[in-house]
CSV table of C-alpha atoms in Angstrom, one decimal:
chain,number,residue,atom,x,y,z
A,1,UNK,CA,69.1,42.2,35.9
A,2,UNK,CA,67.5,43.6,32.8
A,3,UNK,CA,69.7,46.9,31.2
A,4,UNK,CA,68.2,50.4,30.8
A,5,UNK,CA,65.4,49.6,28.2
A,6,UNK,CA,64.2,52.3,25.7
A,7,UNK,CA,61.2,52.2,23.7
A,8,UNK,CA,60.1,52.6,21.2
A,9,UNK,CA,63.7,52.1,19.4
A,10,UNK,CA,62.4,53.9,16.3
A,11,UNK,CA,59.6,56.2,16.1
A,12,UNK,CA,58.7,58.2,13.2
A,13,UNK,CA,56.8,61.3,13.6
A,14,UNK,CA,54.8,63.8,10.9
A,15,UNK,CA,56.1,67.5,12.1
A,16,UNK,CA,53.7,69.4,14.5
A,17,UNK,CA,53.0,66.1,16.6
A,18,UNK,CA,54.2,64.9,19.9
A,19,UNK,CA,56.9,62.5,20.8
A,20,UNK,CA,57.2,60.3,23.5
A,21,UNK,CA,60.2,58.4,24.9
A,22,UNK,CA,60.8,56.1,27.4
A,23,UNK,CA,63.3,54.8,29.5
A,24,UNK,CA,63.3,52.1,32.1
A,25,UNK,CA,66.4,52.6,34.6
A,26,UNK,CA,68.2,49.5,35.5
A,27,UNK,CA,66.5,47.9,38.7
A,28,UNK,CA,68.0,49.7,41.5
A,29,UNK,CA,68.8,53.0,39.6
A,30,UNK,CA,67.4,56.3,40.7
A,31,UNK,CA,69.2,58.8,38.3
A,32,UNK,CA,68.5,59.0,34.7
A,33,UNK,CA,70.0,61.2,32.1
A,34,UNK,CA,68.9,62.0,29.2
A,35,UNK,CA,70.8,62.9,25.4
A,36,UNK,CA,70.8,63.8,21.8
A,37,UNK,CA,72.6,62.8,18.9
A,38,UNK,CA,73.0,63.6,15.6
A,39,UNK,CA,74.5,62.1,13.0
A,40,UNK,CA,78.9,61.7,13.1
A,41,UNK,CA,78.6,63.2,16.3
A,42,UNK,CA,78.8,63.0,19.9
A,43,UNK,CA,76.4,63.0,22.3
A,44,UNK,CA,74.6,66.1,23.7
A,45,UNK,CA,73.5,66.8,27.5
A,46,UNK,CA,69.9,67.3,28.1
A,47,UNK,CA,68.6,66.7,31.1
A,48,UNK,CA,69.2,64.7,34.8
A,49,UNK,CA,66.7,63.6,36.8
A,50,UNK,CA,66.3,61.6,40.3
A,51,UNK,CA,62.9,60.5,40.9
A,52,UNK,CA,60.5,62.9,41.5
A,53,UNK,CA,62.8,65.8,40.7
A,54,UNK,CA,64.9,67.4,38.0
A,55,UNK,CA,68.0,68.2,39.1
A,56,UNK,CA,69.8,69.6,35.8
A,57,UNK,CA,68.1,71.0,32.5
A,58,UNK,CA,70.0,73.1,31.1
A,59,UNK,CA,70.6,71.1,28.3
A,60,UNK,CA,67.6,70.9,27.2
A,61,UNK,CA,65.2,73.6,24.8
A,62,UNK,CA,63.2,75.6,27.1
A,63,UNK,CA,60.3,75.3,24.6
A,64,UNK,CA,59.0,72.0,23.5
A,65,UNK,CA,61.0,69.6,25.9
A,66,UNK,CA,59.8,68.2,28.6
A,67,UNK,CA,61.2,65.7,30.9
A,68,UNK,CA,59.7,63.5,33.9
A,69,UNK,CA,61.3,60.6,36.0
A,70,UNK,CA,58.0,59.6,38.2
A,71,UNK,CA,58.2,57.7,41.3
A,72,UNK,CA,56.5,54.9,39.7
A,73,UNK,CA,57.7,54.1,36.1
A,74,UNK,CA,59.8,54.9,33.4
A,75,UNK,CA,61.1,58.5,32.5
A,76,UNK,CA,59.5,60.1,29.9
A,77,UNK,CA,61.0,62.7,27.5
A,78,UNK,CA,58.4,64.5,25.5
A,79,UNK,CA,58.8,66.5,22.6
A,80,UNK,CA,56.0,68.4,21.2
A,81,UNK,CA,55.1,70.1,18.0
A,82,UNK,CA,58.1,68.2,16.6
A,83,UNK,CA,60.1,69.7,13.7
A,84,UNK,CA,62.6,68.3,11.4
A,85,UNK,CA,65.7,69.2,13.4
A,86,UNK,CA,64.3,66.9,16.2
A,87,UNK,CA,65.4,63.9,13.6
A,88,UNK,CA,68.2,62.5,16.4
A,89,UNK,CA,69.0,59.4,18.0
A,90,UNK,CA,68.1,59.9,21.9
A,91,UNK,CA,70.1,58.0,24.9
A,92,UNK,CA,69.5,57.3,27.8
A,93,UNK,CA,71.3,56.3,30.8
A,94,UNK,CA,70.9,55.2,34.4
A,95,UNK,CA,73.5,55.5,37.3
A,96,UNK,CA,73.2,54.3,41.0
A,97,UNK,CA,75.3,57.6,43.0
A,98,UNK,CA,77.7,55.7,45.0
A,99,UNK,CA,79.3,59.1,46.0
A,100,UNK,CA,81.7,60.4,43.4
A,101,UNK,CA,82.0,57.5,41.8
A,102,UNK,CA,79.0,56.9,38.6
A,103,UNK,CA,79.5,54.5,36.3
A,104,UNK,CA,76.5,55.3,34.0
A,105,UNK,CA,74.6,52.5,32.0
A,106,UNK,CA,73.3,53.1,28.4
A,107,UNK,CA,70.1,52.5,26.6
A,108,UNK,CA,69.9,51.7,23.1
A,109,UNK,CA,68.6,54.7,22.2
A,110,UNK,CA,65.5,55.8,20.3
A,111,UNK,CA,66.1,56.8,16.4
A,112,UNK,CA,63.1,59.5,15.9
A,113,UNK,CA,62.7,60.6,12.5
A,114,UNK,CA,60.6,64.0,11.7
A,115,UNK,CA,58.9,63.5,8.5
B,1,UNK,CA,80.6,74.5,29.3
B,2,UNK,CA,82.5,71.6,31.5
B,3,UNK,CA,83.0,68.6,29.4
B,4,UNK,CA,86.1,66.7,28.0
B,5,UNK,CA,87.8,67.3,24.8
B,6,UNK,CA,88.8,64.0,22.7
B,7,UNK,CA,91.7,64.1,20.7
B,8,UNK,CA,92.2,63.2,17.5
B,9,UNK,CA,88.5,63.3,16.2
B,10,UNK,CA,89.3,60.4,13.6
B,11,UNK,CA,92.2,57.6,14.1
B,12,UNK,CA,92.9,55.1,11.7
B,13,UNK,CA,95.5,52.4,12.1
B,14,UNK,CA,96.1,48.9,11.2
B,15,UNK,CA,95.2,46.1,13.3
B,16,UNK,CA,97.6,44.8,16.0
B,17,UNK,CA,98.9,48.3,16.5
B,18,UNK,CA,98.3,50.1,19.5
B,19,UNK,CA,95.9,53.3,19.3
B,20,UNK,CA,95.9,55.8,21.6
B,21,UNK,CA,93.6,58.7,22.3
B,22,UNK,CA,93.1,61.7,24.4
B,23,UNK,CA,91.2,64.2,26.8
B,24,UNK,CA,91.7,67.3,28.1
B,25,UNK,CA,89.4,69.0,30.5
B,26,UNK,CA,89.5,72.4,32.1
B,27,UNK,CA,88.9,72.2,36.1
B,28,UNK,CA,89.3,70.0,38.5
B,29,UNK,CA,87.9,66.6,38.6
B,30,UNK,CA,87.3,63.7,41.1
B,31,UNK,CA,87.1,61.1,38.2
B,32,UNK,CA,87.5,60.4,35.0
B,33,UNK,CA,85.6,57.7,32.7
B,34,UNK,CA,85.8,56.4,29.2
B,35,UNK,CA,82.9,55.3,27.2
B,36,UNK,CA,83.0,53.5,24.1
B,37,UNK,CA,80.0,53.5,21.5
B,38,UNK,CA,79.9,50.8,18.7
B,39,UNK,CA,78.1,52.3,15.5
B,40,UNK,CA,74.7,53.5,16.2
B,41,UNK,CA,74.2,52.0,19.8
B,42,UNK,CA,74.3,53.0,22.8
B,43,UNK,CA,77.4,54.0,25.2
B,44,UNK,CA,79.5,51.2,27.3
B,45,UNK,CA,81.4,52.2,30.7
B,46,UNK,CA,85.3,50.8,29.8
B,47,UNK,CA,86.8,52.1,32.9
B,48,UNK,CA,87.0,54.7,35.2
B,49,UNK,CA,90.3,56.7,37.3
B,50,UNK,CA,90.1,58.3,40.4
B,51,UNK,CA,92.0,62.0,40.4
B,52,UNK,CA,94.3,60.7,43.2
B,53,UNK,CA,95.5,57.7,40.6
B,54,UNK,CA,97.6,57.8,37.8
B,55,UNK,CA,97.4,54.7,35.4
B,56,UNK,CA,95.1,51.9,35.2
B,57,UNK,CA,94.5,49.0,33.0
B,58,UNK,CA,92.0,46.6,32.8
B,59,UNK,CA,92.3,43.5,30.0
B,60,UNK,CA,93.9,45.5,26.8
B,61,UNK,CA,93.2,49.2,27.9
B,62,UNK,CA,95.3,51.5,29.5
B,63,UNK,CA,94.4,54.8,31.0
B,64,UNK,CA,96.9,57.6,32.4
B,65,UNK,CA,95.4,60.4,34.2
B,66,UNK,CA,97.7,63.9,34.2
B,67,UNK,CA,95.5,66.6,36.6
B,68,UNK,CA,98.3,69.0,36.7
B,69,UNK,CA,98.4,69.2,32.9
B,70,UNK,CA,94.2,68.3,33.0
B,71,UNK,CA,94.3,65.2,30.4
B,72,UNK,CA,93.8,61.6,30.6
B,73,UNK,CA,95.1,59.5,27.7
B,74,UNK,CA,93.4,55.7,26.5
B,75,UNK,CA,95.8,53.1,25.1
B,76,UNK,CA,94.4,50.1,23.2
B,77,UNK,CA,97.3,47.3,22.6
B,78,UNK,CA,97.3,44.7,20.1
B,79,UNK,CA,94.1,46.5,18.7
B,80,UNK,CA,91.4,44.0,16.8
B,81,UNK,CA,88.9,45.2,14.4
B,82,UNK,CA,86.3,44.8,17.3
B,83,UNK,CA,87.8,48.1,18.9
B,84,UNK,CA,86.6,49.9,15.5
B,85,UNK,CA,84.0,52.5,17.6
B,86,UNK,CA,83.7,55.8,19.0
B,87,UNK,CA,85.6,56.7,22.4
B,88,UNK,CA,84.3,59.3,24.6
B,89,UNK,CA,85.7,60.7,28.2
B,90,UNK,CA,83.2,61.9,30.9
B,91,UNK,CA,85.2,63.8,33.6
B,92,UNK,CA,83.4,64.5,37.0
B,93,UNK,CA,83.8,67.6,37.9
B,94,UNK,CA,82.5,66.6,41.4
B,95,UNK,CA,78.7,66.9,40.4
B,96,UNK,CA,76.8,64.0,39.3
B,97,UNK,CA,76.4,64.9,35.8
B,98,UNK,CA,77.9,63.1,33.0
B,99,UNK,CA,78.8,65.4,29.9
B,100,UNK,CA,80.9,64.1,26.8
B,101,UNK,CA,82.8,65.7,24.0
B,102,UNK,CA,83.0,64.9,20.3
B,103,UNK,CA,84.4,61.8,20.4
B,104,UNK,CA,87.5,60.2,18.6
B,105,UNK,CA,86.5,57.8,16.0
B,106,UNK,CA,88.8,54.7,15.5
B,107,UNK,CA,89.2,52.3,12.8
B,108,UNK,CA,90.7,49.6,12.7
B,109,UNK,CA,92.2,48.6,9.6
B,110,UNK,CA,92.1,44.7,8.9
């Protein structure tokens, strides 16, 4: 059983283009979640998603940020017009709700750099 | 916003002592989870207490959970340079959203 896999792991972008991140849930998963990270620090909410829906964005910058979690395929966080202060490293992670209990499953992350 | 709070932010001690770290959180929880992330990867689940327990261990870690005085400690014995990461706590506050805190960053000092 393969473990959540994000691509690209490094993606370098010129600012004012779009950025696209995946994430493949671990087989049997159906929540993703998505955060940010900068640099020395922790990591920062910004979005949750079952399939089909988004259940929690408030994390996430109302402008630019975009977030889907189709029935078929990975999850997709999109960032457009990026600027430097995208620069992060990205996680993801997938859970399986077993009630209140949810152990969560981490990617390796995406470093995107704004150039 | 409801997240954790890990204290200290930076621990440094020699290896083969014990570290130990904590949380504090603000409401009421149904579970509490530690997280560890190695330099520049991604987080790993170490283990996870219930609100109605009040210790756990598993292999060298030790976690107490408090919820009258709304903090969970994490005990590492015998510590190895291996344990040199990030620890983070994810308390459930009885949604199904994970949220973390600053982290406390721990070295360990061969």
């Amino acid at each position: 059983n393969a473990g959540v896999m994000q691509n690209p792991r490094h993606l370098v972008r010129r600012r004012g283009q779009e950025a696209r991140l995946r994430c493949s849930p671990m087989k049997g998963h159906s929540h993703v979640y998505w955060y940010r990270q900068l640099p020395e620090e922790g990591l920062k909410f910004m979005v949750y998603l079952q399939k089909e829906n988004i259940i929690d964005e408030s994390g996430m910058p109302k402008e630019r940020f975009s977030a889907e979690f189709p029935k078929e395929g990975p999850s997709i966080l999109r960032i457009q017009q990026v600027v430097r202060g995208d620069s992060a490293a990205y996680f993801c992670a997938s859970s399986h709700y077993r009630g209140e209990n949810t152990e969560a499953f981490f990617g390796q992350g995406t470093r995107l750099t704004v150039v | 916003s409801q997240q954790g709070e890990e204290d200290p932010q930076a621990l440094s001690i020699q290896e083969g002592e014990n570290a130990t770290m904590n949380c504090s959180y603000k409401t009421s929880i149904n579970n509490l989870q530690w997280y560890r992330q190695n330099s520049g990867r991604g987080l790993v689940h170490l283990i996870l207490i219930r609100s109605n327990e009040r210790e756990k261990h598993s292999g060298r870690l030790r976690v107490t959970l408090d919820t009258s005085k709304k903090s969970s400690s994490l005990l590492i014995t015998a510590s190895r340079a291996a344990d040199t990461a990030s620890y983070f706590c994810a308390p459930n506050f009885g949604n199904e959203k994970l949220t973390f805190g600053t982290g406390t960053r721990l070295t360990i000092i061969p």
